[in-house]
Structure formats: structure tokens, C-alpha cells
Short mmCIF file of C-alpha atoms and ligand atoms in Angstrom, two decimals:
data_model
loop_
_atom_site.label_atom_id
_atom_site.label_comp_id
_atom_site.label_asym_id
_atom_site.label_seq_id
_atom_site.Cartn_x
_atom_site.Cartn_y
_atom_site.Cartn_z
CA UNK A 1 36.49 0.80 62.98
CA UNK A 2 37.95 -1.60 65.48
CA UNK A 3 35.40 -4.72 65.68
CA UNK A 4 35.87 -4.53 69.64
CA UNK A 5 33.24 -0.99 69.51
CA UNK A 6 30.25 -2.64 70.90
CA UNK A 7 27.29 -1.05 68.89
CA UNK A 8 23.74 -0.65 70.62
CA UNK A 9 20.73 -0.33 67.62
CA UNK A 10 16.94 1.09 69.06
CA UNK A 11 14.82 -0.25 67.01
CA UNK A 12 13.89 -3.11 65.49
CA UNK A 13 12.32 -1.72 62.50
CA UNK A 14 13.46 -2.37 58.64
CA UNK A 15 16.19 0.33 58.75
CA UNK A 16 17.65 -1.03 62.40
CA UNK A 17 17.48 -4.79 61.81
CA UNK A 18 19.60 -3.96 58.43
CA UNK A 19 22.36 -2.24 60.00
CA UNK A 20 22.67 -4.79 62.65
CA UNK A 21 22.65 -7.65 60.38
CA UNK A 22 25.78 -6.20 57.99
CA UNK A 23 27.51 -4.66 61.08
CA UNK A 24 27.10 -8.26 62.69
CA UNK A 25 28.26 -9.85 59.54
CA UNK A 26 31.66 -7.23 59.94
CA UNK A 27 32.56 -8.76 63.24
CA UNK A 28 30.68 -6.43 65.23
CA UNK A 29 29.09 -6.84 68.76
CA UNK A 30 25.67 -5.51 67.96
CA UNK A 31 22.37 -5.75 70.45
CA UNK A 32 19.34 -4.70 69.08
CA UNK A 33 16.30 -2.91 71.38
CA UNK A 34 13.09 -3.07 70.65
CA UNK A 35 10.35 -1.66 72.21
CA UNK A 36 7.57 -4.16 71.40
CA UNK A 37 6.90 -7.01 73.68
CA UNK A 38 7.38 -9.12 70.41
CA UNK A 39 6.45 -8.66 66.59
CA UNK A 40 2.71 -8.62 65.55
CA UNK A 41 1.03 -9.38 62.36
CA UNK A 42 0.30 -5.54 61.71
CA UNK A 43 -2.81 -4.99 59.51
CA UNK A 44 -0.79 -3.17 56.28
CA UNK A 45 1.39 -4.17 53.66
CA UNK A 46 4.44 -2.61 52.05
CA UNK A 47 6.59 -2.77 48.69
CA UNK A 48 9.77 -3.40 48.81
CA UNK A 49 11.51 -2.01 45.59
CA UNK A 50 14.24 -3.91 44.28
CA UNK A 51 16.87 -0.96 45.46
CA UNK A 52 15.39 -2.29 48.93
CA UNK A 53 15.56 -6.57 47.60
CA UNK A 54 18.99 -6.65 45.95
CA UNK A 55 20.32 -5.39 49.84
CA UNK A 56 17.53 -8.19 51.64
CA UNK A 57 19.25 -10.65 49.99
CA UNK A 58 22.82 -9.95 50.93
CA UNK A 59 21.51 -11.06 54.13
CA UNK A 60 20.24 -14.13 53.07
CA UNK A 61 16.51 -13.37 53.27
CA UNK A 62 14.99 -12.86 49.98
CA UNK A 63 13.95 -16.09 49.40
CA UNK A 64 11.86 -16.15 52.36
CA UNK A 65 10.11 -12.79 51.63
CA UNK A 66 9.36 -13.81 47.99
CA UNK A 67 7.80 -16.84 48.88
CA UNK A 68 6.01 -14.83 51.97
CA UNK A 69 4.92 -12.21 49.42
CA UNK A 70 4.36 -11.37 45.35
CA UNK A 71 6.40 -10.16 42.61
CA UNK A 72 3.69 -8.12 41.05
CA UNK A 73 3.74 -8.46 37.30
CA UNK A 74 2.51 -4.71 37.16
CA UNK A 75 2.36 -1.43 38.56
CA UNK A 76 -0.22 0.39 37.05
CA UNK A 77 -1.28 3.99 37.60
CA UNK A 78 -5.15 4.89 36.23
CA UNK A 79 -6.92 8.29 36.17
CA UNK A 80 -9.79 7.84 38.79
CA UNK A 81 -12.66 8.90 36.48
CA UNK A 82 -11.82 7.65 33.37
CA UNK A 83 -9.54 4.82 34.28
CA UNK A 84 -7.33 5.80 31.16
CA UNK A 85 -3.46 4.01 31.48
CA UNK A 86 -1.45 6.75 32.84
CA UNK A 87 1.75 5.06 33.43
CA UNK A 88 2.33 1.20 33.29
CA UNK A 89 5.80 -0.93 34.72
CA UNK A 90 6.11 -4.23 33.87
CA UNK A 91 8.28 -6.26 36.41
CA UNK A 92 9.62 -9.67 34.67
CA UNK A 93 12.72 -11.42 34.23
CA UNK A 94 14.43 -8.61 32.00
CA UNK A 95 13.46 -5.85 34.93
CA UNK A 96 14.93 -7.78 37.61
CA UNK A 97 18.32 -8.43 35.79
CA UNK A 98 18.09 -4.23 34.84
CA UNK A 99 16.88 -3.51 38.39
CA UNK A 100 19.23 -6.42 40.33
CA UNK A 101 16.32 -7.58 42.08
CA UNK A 102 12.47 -8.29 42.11
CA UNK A 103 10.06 -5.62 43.33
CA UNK A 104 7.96 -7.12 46.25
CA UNK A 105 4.31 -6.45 47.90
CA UNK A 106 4.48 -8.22 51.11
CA UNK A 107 2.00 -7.92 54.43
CA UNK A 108 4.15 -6.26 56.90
CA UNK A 109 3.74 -9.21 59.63
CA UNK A 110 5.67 -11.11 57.43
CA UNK A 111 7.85 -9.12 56.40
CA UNK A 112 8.68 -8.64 60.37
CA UNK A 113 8.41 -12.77 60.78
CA UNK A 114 11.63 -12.82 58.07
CA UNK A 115 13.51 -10.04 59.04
CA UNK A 116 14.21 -11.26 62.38
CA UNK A 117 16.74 -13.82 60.67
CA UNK A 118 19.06 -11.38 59.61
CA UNK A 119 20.85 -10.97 63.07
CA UNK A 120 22.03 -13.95 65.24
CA UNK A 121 19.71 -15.57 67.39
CA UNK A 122 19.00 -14.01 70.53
CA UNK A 123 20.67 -10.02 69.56
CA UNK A 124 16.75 -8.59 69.69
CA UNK A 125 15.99 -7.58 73.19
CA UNK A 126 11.98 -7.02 73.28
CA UNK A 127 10.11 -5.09 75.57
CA UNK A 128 12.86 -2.93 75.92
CA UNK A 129 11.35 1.15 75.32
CA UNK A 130 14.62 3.48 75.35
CA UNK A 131 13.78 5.97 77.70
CA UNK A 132 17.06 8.19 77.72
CA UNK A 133 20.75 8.25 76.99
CA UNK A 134 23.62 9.36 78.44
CA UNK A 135 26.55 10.36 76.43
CA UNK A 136 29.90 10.41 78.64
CA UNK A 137 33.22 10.70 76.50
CA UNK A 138 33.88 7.24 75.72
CA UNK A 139 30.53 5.51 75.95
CA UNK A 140 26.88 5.89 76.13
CA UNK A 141 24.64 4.94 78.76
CA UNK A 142 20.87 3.32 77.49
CA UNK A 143 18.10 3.75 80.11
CA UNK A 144 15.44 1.75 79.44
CA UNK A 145 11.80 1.94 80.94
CA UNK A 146 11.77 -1.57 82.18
CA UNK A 147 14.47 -0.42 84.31
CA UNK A 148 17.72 -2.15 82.36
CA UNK A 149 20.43 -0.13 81.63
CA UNK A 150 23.00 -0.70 79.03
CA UNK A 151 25.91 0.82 77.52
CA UNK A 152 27.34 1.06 74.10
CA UNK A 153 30.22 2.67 72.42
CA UNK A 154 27.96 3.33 69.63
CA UNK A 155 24.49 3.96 69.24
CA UNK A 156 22.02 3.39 66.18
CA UNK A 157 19.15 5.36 66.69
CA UNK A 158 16.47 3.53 63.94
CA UNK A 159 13.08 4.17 66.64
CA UNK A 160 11.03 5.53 63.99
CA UNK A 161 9.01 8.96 63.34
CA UNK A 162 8.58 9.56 66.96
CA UNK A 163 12.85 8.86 68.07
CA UNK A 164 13.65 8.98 71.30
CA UNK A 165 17.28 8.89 70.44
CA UNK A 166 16.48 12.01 68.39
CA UNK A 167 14.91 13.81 71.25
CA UNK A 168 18.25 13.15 73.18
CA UNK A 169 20.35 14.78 70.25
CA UNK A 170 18.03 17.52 69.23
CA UNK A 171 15.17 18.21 71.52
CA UNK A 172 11.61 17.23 71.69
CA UNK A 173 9.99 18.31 68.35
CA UNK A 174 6.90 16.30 67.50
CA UNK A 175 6.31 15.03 63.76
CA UNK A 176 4.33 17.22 61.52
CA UNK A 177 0.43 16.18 60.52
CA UNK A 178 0.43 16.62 56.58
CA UNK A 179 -3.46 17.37 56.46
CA UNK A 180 -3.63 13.94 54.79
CA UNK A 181 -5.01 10.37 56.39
CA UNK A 182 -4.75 7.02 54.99
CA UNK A 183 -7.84 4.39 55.15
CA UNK A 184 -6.16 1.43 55.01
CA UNK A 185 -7.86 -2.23 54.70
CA UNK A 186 -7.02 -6.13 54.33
CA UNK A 187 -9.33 -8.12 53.14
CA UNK A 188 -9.00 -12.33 51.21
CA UNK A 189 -9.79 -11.84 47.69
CA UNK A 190 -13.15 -13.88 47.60
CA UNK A 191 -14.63 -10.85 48.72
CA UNK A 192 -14.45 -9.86 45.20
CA UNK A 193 -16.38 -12.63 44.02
CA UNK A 194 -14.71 -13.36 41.12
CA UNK A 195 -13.55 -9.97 39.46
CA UNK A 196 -10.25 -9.95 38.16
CA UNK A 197 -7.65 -7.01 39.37
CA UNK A 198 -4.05 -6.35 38.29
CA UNK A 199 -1.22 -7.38 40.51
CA UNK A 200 -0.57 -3.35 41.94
CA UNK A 201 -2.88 -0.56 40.66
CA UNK A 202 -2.80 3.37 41.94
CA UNK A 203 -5.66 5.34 41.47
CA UNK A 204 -4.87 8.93 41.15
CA UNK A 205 -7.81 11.69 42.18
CA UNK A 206 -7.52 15.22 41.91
CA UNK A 207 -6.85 15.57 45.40
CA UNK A 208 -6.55 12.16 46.66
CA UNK A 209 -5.37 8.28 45.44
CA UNK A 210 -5.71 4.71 46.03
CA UNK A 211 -3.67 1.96 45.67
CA UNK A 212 -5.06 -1.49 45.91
CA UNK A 213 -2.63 -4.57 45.95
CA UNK A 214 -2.64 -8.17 46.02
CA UNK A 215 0.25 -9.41 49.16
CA UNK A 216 0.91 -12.98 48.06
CA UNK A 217 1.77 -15.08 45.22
CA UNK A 218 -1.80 -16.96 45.81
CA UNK A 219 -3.56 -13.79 45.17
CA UNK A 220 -5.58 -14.81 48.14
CA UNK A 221 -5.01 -11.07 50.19
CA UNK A 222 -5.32 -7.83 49.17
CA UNK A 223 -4.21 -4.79 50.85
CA UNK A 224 -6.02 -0.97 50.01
CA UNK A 225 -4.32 2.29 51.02
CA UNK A 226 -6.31 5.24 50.17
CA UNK A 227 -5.54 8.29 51.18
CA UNK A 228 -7.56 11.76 51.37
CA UNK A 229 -7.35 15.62 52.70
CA UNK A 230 -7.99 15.68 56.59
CA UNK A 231 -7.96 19.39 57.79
CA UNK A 232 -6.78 18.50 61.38
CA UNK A 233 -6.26 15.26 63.33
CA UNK A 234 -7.20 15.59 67.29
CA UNK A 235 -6.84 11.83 68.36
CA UNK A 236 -3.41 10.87 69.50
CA UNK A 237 -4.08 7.56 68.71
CA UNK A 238 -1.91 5.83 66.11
CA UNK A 239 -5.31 4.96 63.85
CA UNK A 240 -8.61 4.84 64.79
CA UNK A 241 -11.71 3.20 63.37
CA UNK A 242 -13.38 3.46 59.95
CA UNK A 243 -16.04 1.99 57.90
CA UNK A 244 -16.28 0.25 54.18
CA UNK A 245 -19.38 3.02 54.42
CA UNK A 246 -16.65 6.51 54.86
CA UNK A 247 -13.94 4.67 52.68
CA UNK A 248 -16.47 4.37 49.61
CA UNK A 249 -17.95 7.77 50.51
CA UNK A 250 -14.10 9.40 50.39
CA UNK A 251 -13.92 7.66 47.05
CA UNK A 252 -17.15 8.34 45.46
CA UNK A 253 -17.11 9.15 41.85
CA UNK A 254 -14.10 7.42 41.34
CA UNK A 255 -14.07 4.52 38.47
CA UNK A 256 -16.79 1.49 39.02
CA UNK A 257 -13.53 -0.44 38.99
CA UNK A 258 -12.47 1.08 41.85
CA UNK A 259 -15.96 0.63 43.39
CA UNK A 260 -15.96 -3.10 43.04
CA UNK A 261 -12.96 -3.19 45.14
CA UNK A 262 -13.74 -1.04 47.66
CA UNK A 263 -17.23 -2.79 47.94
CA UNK A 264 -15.55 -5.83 48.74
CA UNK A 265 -13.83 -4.18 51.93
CA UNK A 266 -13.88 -5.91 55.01
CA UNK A 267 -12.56 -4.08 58.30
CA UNK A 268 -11.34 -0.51 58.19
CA UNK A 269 -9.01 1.79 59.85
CA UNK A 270 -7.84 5.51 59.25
CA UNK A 271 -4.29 6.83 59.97
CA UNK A 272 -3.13 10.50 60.13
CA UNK A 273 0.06 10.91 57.90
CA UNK A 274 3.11 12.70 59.25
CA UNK A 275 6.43 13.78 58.36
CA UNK A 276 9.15 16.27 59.13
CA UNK A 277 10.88 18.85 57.86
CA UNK A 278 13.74 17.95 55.87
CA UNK A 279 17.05 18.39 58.72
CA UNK A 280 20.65 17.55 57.35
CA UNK A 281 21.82 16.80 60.77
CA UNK A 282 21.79 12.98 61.60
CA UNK A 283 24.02 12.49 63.98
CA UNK A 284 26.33 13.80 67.19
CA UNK A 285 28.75 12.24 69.30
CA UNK A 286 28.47 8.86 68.96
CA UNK A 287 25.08 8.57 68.17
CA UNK A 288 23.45 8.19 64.82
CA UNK A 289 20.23 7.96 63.23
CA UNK A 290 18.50 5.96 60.39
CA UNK A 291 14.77 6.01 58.41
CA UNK A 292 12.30 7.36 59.83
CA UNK A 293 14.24 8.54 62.82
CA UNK A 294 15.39 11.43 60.62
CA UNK A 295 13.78 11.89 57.67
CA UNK A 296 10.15 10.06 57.69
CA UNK A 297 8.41 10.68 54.59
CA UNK A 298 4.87 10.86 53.00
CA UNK A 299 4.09 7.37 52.02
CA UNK A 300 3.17 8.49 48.68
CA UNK A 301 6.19 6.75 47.08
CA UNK A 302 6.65 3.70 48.86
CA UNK A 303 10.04 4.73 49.48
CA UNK A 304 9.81 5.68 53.68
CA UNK A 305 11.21 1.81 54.58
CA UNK A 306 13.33 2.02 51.17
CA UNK A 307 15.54 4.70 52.82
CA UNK A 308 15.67 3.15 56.19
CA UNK A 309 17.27 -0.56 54.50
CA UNK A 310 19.11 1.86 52.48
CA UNK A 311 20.29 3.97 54.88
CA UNK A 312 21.18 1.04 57.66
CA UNK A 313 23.30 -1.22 54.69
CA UNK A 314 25.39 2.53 54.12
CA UNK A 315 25.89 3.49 57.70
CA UNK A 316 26.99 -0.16 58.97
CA UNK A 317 29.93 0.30 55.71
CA UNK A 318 31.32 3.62 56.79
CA UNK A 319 31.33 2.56 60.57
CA UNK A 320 33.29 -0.52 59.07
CA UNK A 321 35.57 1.40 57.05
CA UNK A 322 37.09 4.77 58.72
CA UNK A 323 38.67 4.38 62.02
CA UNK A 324 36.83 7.92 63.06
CA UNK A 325 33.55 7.78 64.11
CA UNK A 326 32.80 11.20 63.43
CA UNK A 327 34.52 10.58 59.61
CA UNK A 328 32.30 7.59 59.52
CA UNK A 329 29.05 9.34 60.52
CA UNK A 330 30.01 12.51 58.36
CA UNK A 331 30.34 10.17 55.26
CA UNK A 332 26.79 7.99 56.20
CA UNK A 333 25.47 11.61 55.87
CA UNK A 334 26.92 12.82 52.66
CA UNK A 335 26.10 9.71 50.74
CA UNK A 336 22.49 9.43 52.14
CA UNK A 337 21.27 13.41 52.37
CA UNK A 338 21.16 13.78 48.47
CA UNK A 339 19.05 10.59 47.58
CA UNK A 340 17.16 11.03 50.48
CA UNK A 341 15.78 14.55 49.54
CA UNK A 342 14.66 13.77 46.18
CA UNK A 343 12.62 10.79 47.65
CA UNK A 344 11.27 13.41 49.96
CA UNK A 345 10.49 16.29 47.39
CA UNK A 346 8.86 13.36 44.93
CA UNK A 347 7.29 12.69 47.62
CA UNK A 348 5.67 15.80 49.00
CA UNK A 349 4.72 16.37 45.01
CA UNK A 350 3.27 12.57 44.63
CA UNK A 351 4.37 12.63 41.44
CA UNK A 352 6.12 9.13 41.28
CA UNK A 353 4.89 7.48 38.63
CA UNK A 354 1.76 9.20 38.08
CA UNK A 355 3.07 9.62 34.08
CA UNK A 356 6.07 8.59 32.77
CA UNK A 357 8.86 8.18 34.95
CA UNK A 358 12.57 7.56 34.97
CA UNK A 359 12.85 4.49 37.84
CA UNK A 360 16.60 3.29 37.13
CA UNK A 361 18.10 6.67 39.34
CA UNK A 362 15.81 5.04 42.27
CA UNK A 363 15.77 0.90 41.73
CA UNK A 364 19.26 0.07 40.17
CA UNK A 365 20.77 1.80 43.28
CA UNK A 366 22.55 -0.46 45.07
CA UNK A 367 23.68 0.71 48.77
CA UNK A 368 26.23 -2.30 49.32
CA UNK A 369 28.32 -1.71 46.12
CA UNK A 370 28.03 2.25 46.08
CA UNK A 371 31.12 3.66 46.52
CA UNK A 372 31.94 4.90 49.93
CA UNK A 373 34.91 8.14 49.85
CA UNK A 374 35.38 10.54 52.62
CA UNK A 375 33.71 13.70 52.16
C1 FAD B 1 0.51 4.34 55.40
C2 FAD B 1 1.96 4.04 55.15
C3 FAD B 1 2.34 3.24 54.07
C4 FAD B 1 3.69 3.00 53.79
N1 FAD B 1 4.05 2.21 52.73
C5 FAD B 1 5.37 2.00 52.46
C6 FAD B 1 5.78 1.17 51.37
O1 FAD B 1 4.95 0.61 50.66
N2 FAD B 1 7.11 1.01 51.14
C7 FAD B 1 8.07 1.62 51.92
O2 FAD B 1 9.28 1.45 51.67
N3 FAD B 1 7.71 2.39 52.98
C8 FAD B 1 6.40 2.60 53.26
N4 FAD B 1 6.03 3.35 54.33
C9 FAD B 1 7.08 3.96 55.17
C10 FAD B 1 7.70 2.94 56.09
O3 FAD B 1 6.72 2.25 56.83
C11 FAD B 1 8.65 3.61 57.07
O4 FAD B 1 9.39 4.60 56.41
C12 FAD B 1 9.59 2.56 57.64
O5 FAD B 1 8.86 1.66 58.43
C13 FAD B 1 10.68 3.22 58.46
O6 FAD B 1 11.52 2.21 58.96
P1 FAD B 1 12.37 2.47 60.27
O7 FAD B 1 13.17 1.23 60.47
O8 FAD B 1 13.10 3.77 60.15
O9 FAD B 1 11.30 2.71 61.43
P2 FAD B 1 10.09 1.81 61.92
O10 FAD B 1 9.68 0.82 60.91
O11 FAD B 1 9.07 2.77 62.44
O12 FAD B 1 10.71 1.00 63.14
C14 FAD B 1 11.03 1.64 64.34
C15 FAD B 1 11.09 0.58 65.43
O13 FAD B 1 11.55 1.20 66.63
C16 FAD B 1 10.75 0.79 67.71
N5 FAD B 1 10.81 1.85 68.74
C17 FAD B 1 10.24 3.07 68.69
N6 FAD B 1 10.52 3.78 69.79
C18 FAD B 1 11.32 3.00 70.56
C19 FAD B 1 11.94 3.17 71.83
N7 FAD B 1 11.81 4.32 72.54
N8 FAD B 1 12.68 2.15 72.33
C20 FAD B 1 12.83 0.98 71.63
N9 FAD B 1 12.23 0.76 70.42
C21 FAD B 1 11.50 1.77 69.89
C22 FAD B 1 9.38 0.60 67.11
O14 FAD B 1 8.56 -0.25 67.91
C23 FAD B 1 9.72 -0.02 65.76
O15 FAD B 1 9.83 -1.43 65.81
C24 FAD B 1 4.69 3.59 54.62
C25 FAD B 1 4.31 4.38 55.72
C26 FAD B 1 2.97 4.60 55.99
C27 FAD B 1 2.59 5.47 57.18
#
């Protein structure tokens, strides 16, 4: 594609700060638009698998997130009553050479802190909430709610589970509750008075899990996502508030392991989980989407932000290589669509990693080196 196309990006999430920072790096004019007023130190953490790593560090920040996070020296999964070894990964030297890059717990605030560095100083607009586009034949027109308007010749639509730039292109079609909600809690490791956890552990119920893990080499923080059935969900806020009291009551019964670490939980909050159903179609015109924006998943397999890095480091190559936009978009969709809907069927079963599991199919994938042919 001619480097002239100026490219506009919503969203400055994991999947739209990638494809900004590689189509940047091609020549590109690229602004990104971000909703937020500026980035917060949100109260979760997130893994980045090394399929996710290996692509981070093409653009030059996976120093920084190591040293802002941990490279777990396990993932272990445990049966809740027993605690019997279901399935155990160790991640070392030899894994990261097999994998082509570490596999990362990280708090998401920091995660956000680093990722701003991998587009040029001042290409983030903040406080910038797309509020509709108009496509004319050779451009598109960004109307934002502070009452800036843009225009683009392409546009990245990477706004998350709740897309405005997918409302444009297909309608308004909210996300779909799962009947699932995740209590989710931070809390500095002195809390635990001295008892001794792996690095990553997942707890698997009959009908629910938890997965505690430390999100810094110091040990010092540890993050807990548990999540249970929920019949319905009636707030339409994002999370609302929860208790150490309903998070050990949700997990009662469940190994005195477990116990000790939910004991030692501080603040609590509970989020309803949704997703959508899987849709092939990820693009028209001159519009495309990214992560969430068109195929958010159950976060059962740490894989939702996987797909978005994924997906931005693929889509930013194809709009590099074909001249057609519409070839470029239709290969961004053949390459992704496949990979993408086993990460959402494995994830709808929650089966990754629960026993023994091939991981090379889903780590040693490497989205800047996969080969890119028409379709
Ligand atoms: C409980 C939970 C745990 C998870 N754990 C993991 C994990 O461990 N590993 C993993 O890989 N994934 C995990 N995920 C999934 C992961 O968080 C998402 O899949 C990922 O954040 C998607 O990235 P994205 O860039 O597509 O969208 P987002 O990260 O949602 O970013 C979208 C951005 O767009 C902005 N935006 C939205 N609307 C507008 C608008 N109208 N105008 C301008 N800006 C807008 C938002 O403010 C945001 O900054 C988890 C998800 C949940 C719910």
C-alpha cells in the first residue's frame, strides 16, 4: 500500500497500539484515538504468552514489560478438592528458545505505562470517544464526541467488546452475557503472612476456577481471578462491588490452599463476562477491525489480548504488502479467522490446560514471520 494512505486506529488498547506501532514503523501516517482522558493503573493483571512477547519485542518493548512484570517459572493447574497436579508447564530458558519468547504476568497499568512507547511521541490522541463515521468513496470521516472531526483513508477499528466502529459496519448488536462473572482482586503478598505459592496456579471446580498469580519479579503483588455461574447480570456497570466474605463463600470447599489465599484478600470487585458470537466478517470498505472489536472471547484462556497483538502485527503486514485494500483486508481475515476460532471454541470449553495439552500450535506462532499469500 502506498505509505501516503493516512491510517486512523480507535483504540488504544493492546490490539490498536500494535498495529500502529508496525504500520508506523512501515512509513505510515498513523493517529491513534483513544477514548480515555489518559491511561489508569486498572485493578487486573494479564499474561502475555510468548506468541504475544516474541511480537512486543519487535517493537522494542519487552524489556520494559519483563522488568515491569514476572516470568512465572510455572503454570500449574490443581483439582480444587484434592489439589492433585493436573497439568504442570515449566517456563525456563529451554521454553523460551522453543517458544521464541518468555511468557509474562504483568498488572495491566503497566502493561498500558509500556505500551505507549511503541508509537511516536505524541500519535495517541486522548479523550477522544469515536462517536460515528462516515464512509465517502475515497475517505472516511471520524466524528468524535468532543466535537473534533478527522478523516482517514483507512480506519482501524481496535475499540474493544463494545466497537463503535463495528456498530457503523454492522449495526448495533450488544455483547452477549455468558452467565459467568469474574471476582477479581489485588492484593501485596504480606497479606499471606508468610505462605509460600507457585508463580501461576489455576484452580479448576466443577463448575467454576481460580487462578491466583504473582505480577512482579519481587513477588510483592498478587492478582486472583475467580470466576463462577451468574444466572443474569442487571447492572450496566462495568464491575461492581464485592467482598473477601462472597469471594470465599463462591469458593467454599475448595482446597485449604486455596483458602489461605483467598483469606488474605484485600479489596474486591465482580465483573460480568461477555462475548459474541463467532462472525467471519471483519471488515467493509475501508474499515477494519481487530481483538475484541470482533471476536472478544471468554477469558478462560488468557488468549482475548493474545489475538488482538496478534491480530494488529498481521493486519498492519497485509495493509503493507498488497496495493488493494480490499485484497489486504480479505487476506488479514483469512490468516486470522482459523486461529482465532480455535482460541474461541477452547475457550467456550475451558479446556486449556486443564490436562495435558499441546501449547506449541498456540505459543511458537509467530504473527511477524507467518507467511502472508493472497487468498
Ligand atoms: C476478566 C478478564 C481477564 C482477561 N485476562 C486476559 C489474559 O490474561 N490474557 C489475555 O491475552 N487476555 C485477557 N483478557 C482479554 C483481554 O483483556 C482483551 O481481549 C483485550 O484487552 C482486547 O484488546 P483490544 O485491543 O481488542 O481491546 P481493549 O483492550 O478493550 O482496548 C480497546 C480500547 O478502545 C478504547 N475505546 C473504546 N471505545 C472507544 C471509542 N468509541 N472511541 C475511542 N476509543 C474507544 C477503550 O478505552 C480501550 O482503550 C481478559 C479479559 C477479561 C474480561
Amino acid at each position: 500500500m502506498n505509505t501516503k494512505m493516512r491510517i486512523a486506529v480507535v483504540g488504544a488498547g493492546l490490539g490498536g497500539l500494535t498495529a500502529a506501532g508496525f504500520l508506523q514503523r512501515a512509513g505510515f501516517s498513523v493517529q491513534v484515538y483513544e477514548q480515555a482522558p489518559t491511561f489508569s493503573r486498572i485493578g487486573a493483571g494479564i499474561i502475555l504468552s510468548a506468541n504475544v512477547t516474541k511480537v512486543l519485542r519487535r517493537l522494542g518493548v519487552a524489556d520494559a514489560l519483563i522488568e515491569a512484570g514476572i516470568k512465572p517459572h510455572c503454570y500449574i493447574s490443581r483439582a480444587w478438592d484434592t489439589g492433585a497436579t493436573m497439568y504442570e508447564i515449566v517456563f525456563d530458558a529451554a521454553s523460551e528458545v522453543r517458544f521464541g519468547g518468555p511468557y509474562l504476568n504483568i498488572h495491566r497499568g503497566d502493561l498500558h505505562a509500556v505500551l505507549e512507547r511503541v508509537v511516536a511521541p505524541g500519535s495517541i490522541a486522548f479523550d477522544h470517544r469515536l462517536i460515528g463515521l462516515e464512509e465517502k468513496s475515497e475517505q472516511v470521516r471520524l466524528i468524535f464526541e468532543n466535537g473534533i472531526t478527522a478523516v482517514a483513508d483507512i480506519v482501524i477499528g481496535a475499540d474493544g467488546i463494545r466497537s463503535k466502529v463495528r456498530e457503523t459496519l454492522f449495526g448495533s448488536e450488544p455483547p452477549r452475557f455468558v452467565g459467568a462473572a469474574a471476582y477479581r482482586a489485588i492484593f501485596p503478598t504480606e497479606r499471606l503472612r508468610g505462605f509460600k505459592i507457585p508463580d501461576c496456579t489455576k484452580w479448576w471446580g466443577r463448575d467454576r476456577h481460580l487462578l491466583p498469580y504473582f505480577m512482579t519479579s519481587k513477588r510483592d503483588e498478587i492478582y486472583a481471578i475467580g470466576v463462577v455461574p451468574a444466572p443474569s447480570w442487571d447492572s450496566d456497570e462495568v464491575s461492581v462491588p464485592s467482598s473477601r466474605e462472597e469471594f470465599l463463600a463462591a469458593f467454599a470447599g475448595f482446597h485449604p490452599d486455596l483458602q489461605r489465599v483467598l483469606e488474605a484478600v484485600d479489596t474486591v470487585t465482580l465483573w460480568p463476562i461477555f462475548d459474541r458470537e463467532r462472525n467471519d466478517c471483519w471488515s467493509g470498505g475501508r474499515i477494519a477491525l481487530l481483538g475484541d472489536a470482533c471476536h472478544p472471547v471468554r477469558p478462560y484462556m488468557a488468549a482475548g489480548g493474545a489475538m488482538a497483538v496478534e491480530d494488529g502485527a498481521i493486519l498492519s503486514r497485509c495493509i503493507e504488502k498488497f496495493d488493494d485494500l480490499a485484497e489486504a483486508f480479505r487476506c488479514y481475515e483469512a490468516m486470522r479467522i482459523p486461529r482465532v476460532s480455535d482460541v474461541q471454541r477452547i475457550s467456550i470449553e475451558n479446556s486449556w490446560m486443564r490436562g495435558p495439552t499441546d501449547t506449541d500450535w498456540f505459543y511458537c506462532y509467530d504473527s511477524c514471520t507467518a507467511p502472508i499469500a493472497p487468498p
